Short mmCIF file of C-alpha atoms and ligand atoms in Angstrom, two decimals:
data_model
loop_
_atom_site.label_atom_id
_atom_site.label_comp_id
_atom_site.label_asym_id
_atom_site.label_seq_id
_atom_site.Cartn_x
_atom_site.Cartn_y
_atom_site.Cartn_z
CA MET A 103 -13.01 -26.96 -29.54
CA SER A 104 -14.70 -24.77 -27.09
CA ASN A 105 -14.20 -27.04 -24.09
CA ILE A 106 -10.45 -27.58 -24.31
CA ARG A 107 -9.81 -25.20 -21.46
CA ASP A 108 -12.96 -26.02 -19.49
CA MET A 109 -12.30 -26.73 -15.85
CA PRO A 110 -11.79 -30.45 -15.31
CA ASN A 111 -14.79 -30.74 -13.02
CA GLY A 112 -17.04 -29.31 -15.73
CA GLN A 113 -18.34 -26.66 -13.36
CA THR A 114 -20.68 -24.09 -14.81
CA MET A 115 -21.91 -20.70 -13.63
CA GLU A 116 -25.28 -19.04 -13.86
CA VAL A 117 -25.20 -16.01 -16.13
CA ARG A 118 -28.14 -13.63 -16.48
CA VAL A 119 -27.90 -11.51 -19.59
CA TRP A 120 -30.05 -8.50 -20.46
CA ARG A 121 -31.95 -9.02 -23.70
CA SER A 122 -33.63 -6.10 -25.36
CA ASP A 123 -34.60 -4.74 -28.73
CA GLY A 124 -34.11 -1.22 -27.45
CA GLU A 125 -37.61 -0.95 -25.97
CA GLY A 126 -38.04 -2.66 -22.62
CA GLY A 127 -36.29 -5.96 -22.07
CA ARG A 128 -35.76 -8.91 -19.74
CA PHE A 129 -33.03 -11.12 -18.32
CA GLU A 130 -32.26 -14.44 -19.92
CA GLY A 131 -30.35 -17.14 -18.05
CA PHE A 132 -27.49 -19.22 -19.44
CA ASP A 133 -25.29 -21.94 -17.93
CA VAL A 134 -21.76 -21.18 -19.00
CA PRO A 135 -18.76 -23.48 -18.40
CA GLN A 136 -16.15 -22.06 -16.05
CA ARG A 137 -12.57 -21.90 -17.19
CA GLU A 138 -9.27 -21.49 -15.52
CA SER A 139 -8.63 -17.99 -16.81
CA GLN A 140 -11.76 -16.33 -18.10
CA THR A 141 -12.93 -12.77 -18.62
CA ILE A 142 -16.48 -11.45 -18.72
CA LEU A 143 -16.03 -10.87 -22.44
CA ASP A 144 -15.12 -14.58 -22.80
CA VAL A 145 -18.39 -15.45 -21.06
CA VAL A 146 -20.47 -13.22 -23.32
CA SER A 147 -18.64 -14.55 -26.40
CA TRP A 148 -19.21 -18.13 -25.26
CA ILE A 149 -22.95 -17.48 -25.04
CA GLN A 150 -23.00 -15.86 -28.47
CA GLN A 151 -20.97 -18.66 -30.06
CA ASN A 152 -22.51 -21.64 -28.29
CA ALA A 153 -25.92 -20.80 -26.93
CA ASP A 154 -27.57 -17.95 -28.80
CA SER A 155 -26.00 -16.42 -31.88
CA THR A 156 -28.48 -13.52 -31.86
CA LEU A 157 -26.89 -12.01 -28.74
CA SER A 158 -25.46 -8.56 -29.59
CA TYR A 159 -22.50 -7.03 -27.79
CA ARG A 160 -19.55 -4.86 -28.69
CA PHE A 161 -15.79 -5.35 -28.50
CA ALA A 162 -12.73 -4.86 -30.67
CA CYS A 163 -9.25 -5.06 -29.18
CA ARG A 164 -9.76 -7.50 -26.26
CA VAL A 165 -6.72 -6.02 -24.52
CA GLY A 166 -8.08 -2.90 -22.86
CA MET A 167 -7.12 -0.41 -25.53
CA CYS A 168 -10.24 0.42 -27.54
CA GLY A 169 -12.78 1.05 -24.80
CA SER A 170 -15.67 -0.58 -26.65
CA CYS A 171 -16.48 -3.55 -24.41
CA ALA A 172 -17.76 -1.88 -21.24
CA MET A 173 -20.88 -3.36 -19.62
CA MET A 174 -22.52 -3.53 -16.21
CA VAL A 175 -21.35 -6.65 -14.41
CA ASN A 176 -23.20 -7.49 -11.19
CA GLY A 177 -24.39 -3.89 -11.14
CA GLN A 178 -20.96 -2.30 -11.56
CA PRO A 179 -19.51 -0.83 -14.74
CA ARG A 180 -16.49 -2.77 -16.02
CA TRP A 181 -14.29 -3.16 -19.06
CA THR A 182 -15.29 -6.73 -19.76
CA CYS A 183 -12.20 -7.81 -21.73
CA ARG A 184 -9.96 -7.17 -18.71
CA THR A 185 -12.32 -8.17 -15.92
CA HIS A 186 -11.72 -11.68 -14.70
CA VAL A 187 -14.72 -13.79 -13.77
CA LYS A 188 -12.89 -14.83 -10.60
CA LYS A 189 -12.84 -11.24 -9.43
CA VAL A 190 -16.57 -10.57 -9.76
CA LEU A 191 -18.38 -13.92 -9.54
CA LYS A 192 -20.79 -13.92 -6.59
CA ASN A 193 -22.50 -17.13 -5.42
CA ASN A 194 -21.60 -18.62 -8.77
CA ARG A 195 -23.74 -15.96 -10.47
CA LEU A 196 -23.08 -13.20 -12.95
CA THR A 197 -25.42 -10.51 -14.19
CA VAL A 198 -24.42 -8.75 -17.40
CA GLU A 199 -26.25 -5.64 -18.59
CA PRO A 200 -25.55 -2.82 -21.03
CA LEU A 201 -23.84 0.29 -19.59
CA ARG A 202 -26.09 2.45 -17.42
CA ASN A 203 -27.08 6.00 -18.31
CA LEU A 204 -27.10 5.38 -22.07
CA PRO A 205 -29.90 4.30 -24.41
CA VAL A 206 -29.79 0.65 -25.42
CA ILE A 207 -29.61 -0.29 -29.09
CA LYS A 208 -29.91 -4.04 -28.60
CA ASP A 209 -29.05 -6.51 -25.81
CA LEU A 210 -25.67 -5.43 -24.40
CA VAL A 211 -25.00 -2.68 -26.93
CA ALA A 212 -25.42 0.83 -25.56
CA ASP A 213 -25.81 3.82 -27.82
CA MET A 214 -22.66 5.90 -27.23
CA ASP A 215 -23.89 8.99 -29.11
CA PRO A 216 -24.96 11.04 -26.07
CA PHE A 217 -21.59 10.26 -24.45
CA PHE A 218 -19.56 11.54 -27.41
CA ASP A 219 -21.90 14.45 -28.15
CA LYS A 220 -21.04 15.71 -24.68
CA TRP A 221 -17.30 15.58 -25.44
CA VAL A 222 -17.99 18.04 -28.22
CA LYS A 223 -20.29 20.11 -25.99
CA ALA A 224 -17.54 20.32 -23.36
CA GLU A 225 -15.20 21.67 -26.05
CA GLY A 226 -13.14 18.52 -25.79
CA VAL A 227 -11.56 19.44 -29.08
CA PHE A 228 -8.20 21.05 -29.73
CA HIS A 229 -8.21 24.68 -30.88
CA PRO A 230 -4.97 25.26 -32.78
CA SER A 231 -3.04 28.42 -31.98
CA LYS A 232 -0.52 28.08 -34.82
CA THR A 233 -0.45 27.24 -38.48
CA ARG A 234 1.50 24.51 -40.18
CA ALA A 235 4.03 27.13 -41.23
CA ASP A 236 5.02 27.78 -37.61
CA ALA A 237 7.71 25.79 -35.88
CA ILE A 238 6.56 22.99 -33.59
CA GLU A 239 6.37 24.24 -30.04
CA ALA A 240 8.64 22.47 -27.60
CA ILE A 241 6.77 21.40 -24.46
CA SER A 242 8.84 20.12 -21.58
CA SER A 243 7.53 16.89 -20.07
CA GLU A 244 8.31 18.38 -16.68
CA HIS A 245 6.25 21.52 -17.14
CA PRO A 246 3.55 21.55 -14.40
CA MET A 247 0.75 21.93 -16.96
CA ARG A 248 2.08 19.03 -19.00
CA VAL A 249 2.32 16.92 -15.83
CA GLU A 250 -1.29 17.78 -15.02
CA ALA A 251 -2.42 16.87 -18.54
CA ASP A 252 -0.44 13.62 -18.43
CA ARG A 253 -2.39 12.49 -15.40
CA ALA A 254 -5.66 12.66 -17.30
CA ILE A 255 -4.74 11.83 -20.85
CA GLU A 256 -4.91 8.03 -21.01
CA CYS A 257 -8.69 7.90 -21.44
CA ILE A 258 -9.97 5.10 -23.69
CA ASN A 259 -13.50 6.53 -24.01
CA CYS A 260 -15.06 3.46 -22.45
CA ALA A 261 -17.85 5.35 -20.62
CA VAL A 262 -17.37 3.27 -17.48
CA CYS A 263 -17.16 6.51 -15.48
CA TYR A 264 -20.27 7.82 -17.23
CA ALA A 265 -22.19 4.71 -16.17
CA ALA A 266 -20.88 4.98 -12.60
CA CYS A 267 -21.91 8.61 -12.15
CA ASP A 268 -25.10 9.41 -10.22
CA VAL A 269 -25.22 12.96 -11.52
CA VAL A 270 -25.32 11.71 -15.12
CA GLU A 271 -28.24 9.54 -14.08
CA ALA A 272 -30.09 12.41 -12.40
CA ASN A 273 -29.34 15.20 -14.87
CA PRO A 274 -29.47 14.43 -18.60
CA ASP A 275 -27.60 17.67 -19.35
CA TYR A 276 -24.59 16.81 -17.20
CA LEU A 277 -21.51 16.57 -19.40
CA GLY A 278 -20.13 13.70 -17.33
CA PRO A 279 -16.71 12.75 -15.98
CA ALA A 280 -14.98 11.73 -19.23
CA ALA A 281 -15.88 14.81 -21.26
CA LEU A 282 -14.90 17.13 -18.41
CA ASN A 283 -11.70 15.18 -17.84
CA ARG A 284 -10.88 15.62 -21.52
CA ALA A 285 -11.62 19.35 -21.29
CA TRP A 286 -9.19 19.58 -18.39
CA THR A 287 -6.36 18.00 -20.41
CA LEU A 288 -6.87 20.69 -23.05
CA MET A 289 -6.94 23.45 -20.43
CA ASN A 290 -3.42 22.29 -19.65
CA ASP A 291 -2.30 22.28 -23.26
CA GLU A 292 -0.23 25.37 -23.84
CA ARG A 293 -0.69 25.14 -27.58
CA ASP A 294 -4.45 25.30 -27.30
CA ALA A 295 -6.16 28.60 -28.09
CA GLY A 296 -9.63 27.70 -26.89
CA HIS A 297 -9.31 28.13 -23.11
CA ASP A 298 -11.98 30.83 -22.82
CA VAL A 299 -14.63 29.12 -24.95
CA ARG A 300 -13.92 25.89 -23.13
CA LEU A 301 -14.29 27.49 -19.70
CA ASP A 302 -17.66 28.86 -20.84
CA ALA A 303 -18.64 25.45 -22.17
CA VAL A 304 -17.78 23.60 -18.98
CA SER A 305 -19.42 26.12 -16.68
CA GLN A 306 -22.77 26.18 -18.46
CA LYS A 307 -25.85 24.31 -17.21
CA GLY A 308 -24.82 20.69 -16.81
CA GLY A 309 -21.15 21.64 -16.51
CA CYS A 310 -18.44 20.94 -13.94
CA HIS A 311 -20.26 22.62 -11.04
CA ASN A 312 -22.85 19.85 -11.07
CA CYS A 313 -20.31 17.29 -9.92
CA HIS A 314 -20.95 16.09 -6.37
CA SER A 315 -17.43 14.70 -5.93
CA GLN A 316 -18.70 11.23 -5.03
CA GLN A 317 -15.76 9.82 -6.97
CA SER A 318 -17.57 6.78 -8.35
CA CYS A 319 -15.87 7.68 -11.64
CA VAL A 320 -12.48 7.36 -9.95
CA ARG A 321 -13.50 4.15 -8.24
CA PHE A 322 -14.34 2.44 -11.54
CA CYS A 323 -12.17 4.03 -14.25
CA PRO A 324 -10.25 1.03 -15.58
CA ASN A 325 -7.27 3.20 -16.48
CA GLU A 326 -7.08 4.59 -12.97
CA LEU A 327 -7.69 8.14 -14.11
CA ASN A 328 -9.14 10.70 -11.75
CA PRO A 329 -11.97 12.66 -13.39
CA THR A 330 -12.94 14.16 -10.02
CA ALA A 331 -9.52 15.82 -9.71
CA SER A 332 -9.84 17.11 -13.27
CA ILE A 333 -13.30 18.48 -12.56
CA ALA A 334 -12.00 20.13 -9.38
CA GLY A 335 -9.35 21.77 -11.59
CA LEU A 336 -12.07 23.09 -13.90
CA LYS A 337 -14.06 24.37 -10.94
CA ARG A 338 -10.99 26.28 -9.74
CA GLU A 339 -10.33 27.74 -13.17
CA THR A 340 -13.94 28.87 -13.61
CA ALA A 341 -13.87 30.43 -10.14
CA LYS A 342 -10.66 32.29 -11.01
CA SER A 343 -12.01 33.49 -14.33
CA PHE A 344 -15.21 34.67 -12.62
CA PHE A 345 -13.16 37.10 -10.55
CA ARG A 346 -10.84 37.98 -13.43
CA ARG A 347 -13.69 38.96 -15.68
CA ARG A 348 -15.31 41.17 -13.10
CA ASP A 349 -12.43 43.52 -12.52
CA MET B 76 -30.19 -1.45 -0.37
CA ILE B 77 -27.28 0.56 -1.69
CA ARG B 78 -26.78 -0.20 -5.35
CA PRO B 79 -23.50 -1.89 -6.34
CA HIS B 80 -22.05 1.06 -8.24
CA ARG B 81 -22.37 3.15 -5.09
CA SER B 82 -20.79 0.77 -2.62
CA HIS B 83 -17.51 2.56 -1.92
CA PRO B 84 -16.36 4.71 1.03
CA LEU B 85 -16.46 8.07 -0.74
CA TRP B 86 -20.03 7.55 -1.84
CA TYR B 87 -20.93 6.83 1.78
CA ALA B 88 -19.16 10.07 2.70
CA PHE B 89 -21.38 11.87 0.19
CA LEU B 90 -24.46 10.18 1.66
CA LEU B 91 -23.50 11.15 5.20
CA HIS B 92 -22.98 14.76 4.12
CA ARG B 93 -26.34 14.86 2.35
CA VAL B 94 -28.30 13.19 5.15
CA SER B 95 -26.68 15.36 7.84
CA GLY B 96 -27.48 18.46 5.78
CA LEU B 97 -31.12 17.46 5.38
CA ALA B 98 -31.46 16.55 9.05
CA LEU B 99 -30.06 19.94 10.04
CA VAL B 100 -32.49 21.67 7.70
CA LEU B 101 -35.33 19.90 9.49
CA PHE B 102 -33.87 20.72 12.90
CA LEU B 103 -33.21 24.43 12.40
CA PRO B 104 -36.83 25.68 12.12
CA LEU B 105 -37.64 23.72 15.28
CA HIS B 106 -34.60 25.22 16.98
CA PHE B 107 -35.65 28.77 16.14
CA TYR B 108 -39.24 28.06 17.10
CA VAL B 109 -38.17 26.97 20.57
CA LEU B 110 -35.69 29.82 20.92
CA ALA B 111 -38.46 32.26 20.10
CA PHE B 112 -40.15 31.21 23.36
CA ALA B 113 -37.47 33.22 25.12
CA LEU B 114 -39.18 36.34 23.84
CA THR B 115 -42.79 35.25 23.74
CA GLN B 116 -43.30 32.71 26.54
CA PRO B 117 -40.21 32.43 28.80
CA GLU B 118 -41.95 29.97 31.20
CA ARG B 119 -42.55 27.60 28.34
CA LEU B 120 -38.90 27.79 27.34
CA ASP B 121 -37.82 26.91 30.87
CA GLY B 122 -40.21 23.96 30.85
CA PHE B 123 -38.78 22.85 27.58
CA LEU B 124 -35.19 23.19 28.72
CA ARG B 125 -35.87 20.93 31.71
CA TRP B 126 -36.28 18.15 29.19
CA THR B 127 -32.58 18.29 28.51
CA ASP B 128 -31.97 16.62 31.88
CA TYR B 129 -33.20 13.34 30.47
CA THR B 130 -30.50 10.98 29.22
CA ILE B 131 -32.47 10.19 26.11
CA VAL B 132 -32.58 13.89 25.20
CA LYS B 133 -28.84 14.10 25.91
CA LEU B 134 -28.35 11.23 23.47
CA ALA B 135 -30.39 13.09 20.91
CA GLU B 136 -28.20 16.16 21.52
CA PHE B 137 -25.14 14.00 20.97
CA GLY B 138 -26.66 13.00 17.62
CA LEU B 139 -27.31 16.61 16.80
CA VAL B 140 -23.76 17.70 17.61
CA PHE B 141 -22.50 14.79 15.56
CA LEU B 142 -24.62 15.90 12.60
CA LEU B 143 -23.33 19.46 12.90
CA ALA B 144 -19.73 18.32 13.24
CA ILE B 145 -19.89 15.88 10.35
CA HIS B 146 -21.45 18.54 8.15
CA ILE B 147 -18.73 21.02 9.07
CA PHE B 148 -15.79 18.63 8.69
CA GLY B 149 -17.31 17.04 5.60
CA GLY B 150 -17.81 20.51 4.15
CA LEU B 151 -14.19 21.41 4.88
CA ARG B 152 -13.14 18.19 3.16
CA LEU B 153 -15.11 19.19 0.06
CA LEU B 154 -13.69 22.71 0.08
CA ALA B 155 -10.19 21.29 0.32
CA LEU B 156 -10.95 18.86 -2.49
CA GLU B 157 -12.16 21.65 -4.74
CA PHE B 158 -9.78 24.47 -3.91
CA LEU B 159 -6.51 22.92 -2.75
CA PRO B 160 -4.13 20.87 -4.88
CA TRP B 161 -5.46 17.32 -5.21
CA SER B 162 -4.63 14.93 -2.40
CA PRO B 163 -4.55 11.21 -3.16
CA ARG B 164 -5.66 10.48 0.40
CA GLN B 165 -9.37 11.07 -0.18
CA LYS B 166 -10.56 8.09 1.86
CA THR B 167 -8.30 9.01 4.76
CA LEU B 168 -9.66 12.57 4.69
CA ALA B 169 -13.26 11.31 4.74
CA ALA B 170 -12.45 8.91 7.59
CA SER B 171 -10.74 11.74 9.49
CA ALA B 172 -13.86 13.88 9.13
CA VAL B 173 -15.93 11.11 10.69
CA ALA B 174 -13.36 10.55 13.45
CA ALA B 175 -13.14 14.25 14.27
CA SER B 176 -16.95 14.44 14.43
CA PHE B 177 -17.09 11.54 16.88
CA LEU B 178 -14.41 13.23 18.96
CA VAL B 179 -16.31 16.50 19.13
CA SER B 180 -19.73 14.97 19.76
CA GLY B 181 -18.32 12.37 22.16
CA THR B 182 -16.58 15.07 24.20
CA PHE B 183 -19.82 17.04 24.26
CA PHE B 184 -21.71 14.00 25.49
CA LEU B 185 -19.22 13.23 28.25
CA GLN B 186 -19.39 16.83 29.41
CA ALA B 187 -23.16 16.73 29.36
CA VAL B 188 -23.77 13.57 31.40
S1 SF4 C 291 -17.16 12.71 -8.91
FE1 SF4 C 291 -18.45 13.93 -10.26
S2 SF4 C 291 -18.16 13.08 -12.27
FE2 SF4 C 291 -17.34 11.57 -10.81
S3 SF4 C 291 -19.05 10.16 -10.46
FE3 SF4 C 291 -19.17 11.76 -8.93
S4 SF4 C 291 -20.54 13.34 -9.74
FE4 SF4 C 291 -19.90 12.01 -11.42
S1 SF4 C 292 -12.10 8.47 -17.80
FE1 SF4 C 292 -11.67 6.29 -17.45
S2 SF4 C 292 -13.69 5.37 -17.22
FE2 SF4 C 292 -14.01 7.35 -18.15
S3 SF4 C 292 -14.08 6.98 -20.35
FE3 SF4 C 292 -11.97 7.50 -19.83
S4 SF4 C 292 -10.96 5.56 -19.42
FE4 SF4 C 292 -13.14 5.17 -19.39
S1 FES C 293 -12.38 -4.86 -26.15
FE1 FES C 293 -11.10 -3.11 -26.35
S2 FES C 293 -11.07 -2.37 -24.30
FE2 FES C 293 -12.18 -4.22 -24.10
#
């Protein structure tokens, strides 16, 4: 039963959840029982299972692997399956909204299309330099480029950074921290043959030079990646190539 | 009110850099306007400069030097961030920029009074 792990004192918290059919919307309040160990995703699931089955939200793995459960919690972007209520509850209140900077499909479900379209626009795709007939290239894990790529590679595509970024909010063309971070990993992939097209892609309008280095992406990335450092790397590379191409 | 996704030290550093930049942009035309008196109406310039004896004006000058210093040190921080290998001590660097600016503007103020 749902109340097996409820706190003995039966304490509840006030949860305001954004309800929307995609156009406009409003907050709806729910009283949700508090539990000993409880994540924001548990809270949203409790509402959907016990209070209003029409509530839409998205999750899959529940262990911080898939990146599908991100939402705004008390105004900050979070991966909800790994965010404990204890950590974010303020005055016994929680506010849960869909991720910022993305269109809303329904309730807590954001439309991720613009986010992923920008990965493609940033040339966040591998350009092979060899065929299957060639031998596999040995890359040392200690090679400086590999080390640089390693720092940025564990992205789970959750769009938490995208929701945290003020430049994304202000400039609809801005490729955003995750796509640029991905581009940087590929710029450090020796097997990749697309460095020049990628540099062009990330230095176009809305590219890496739009980043204001506020580091909100770094502050909130649940995997502790550093998109700002990756973007700084891209800025350096584009600056270098600017001088290279002129001589 | 600063929105929750912005409430972290490096966003405040960004804000300080932006606000100091804007304030300097507003100040500069005024600065040149007054300086131009040296050529056009020297007596008026002297009259204006006498103002600087007032403590309140000295305080304002302290603010101005602080704005200049914070914009310089903050700018150096950004240049380092973009062109030098990444340092994990970003908050320390931002705090140092503020501290250095207080040092410079504080020294100026103590010399002035
Ligand atoms: S550092 Fe750049 S990418 Fe990260 S939040 Fe700020 S503007 Fe966005
Ligand atoms: S960089 Fe971090 S916050 Fe951004 S999508 Fe990847 S894992 Fe999520
Ligand atoms: S549900 Fe997969 S990361 Fe949260």
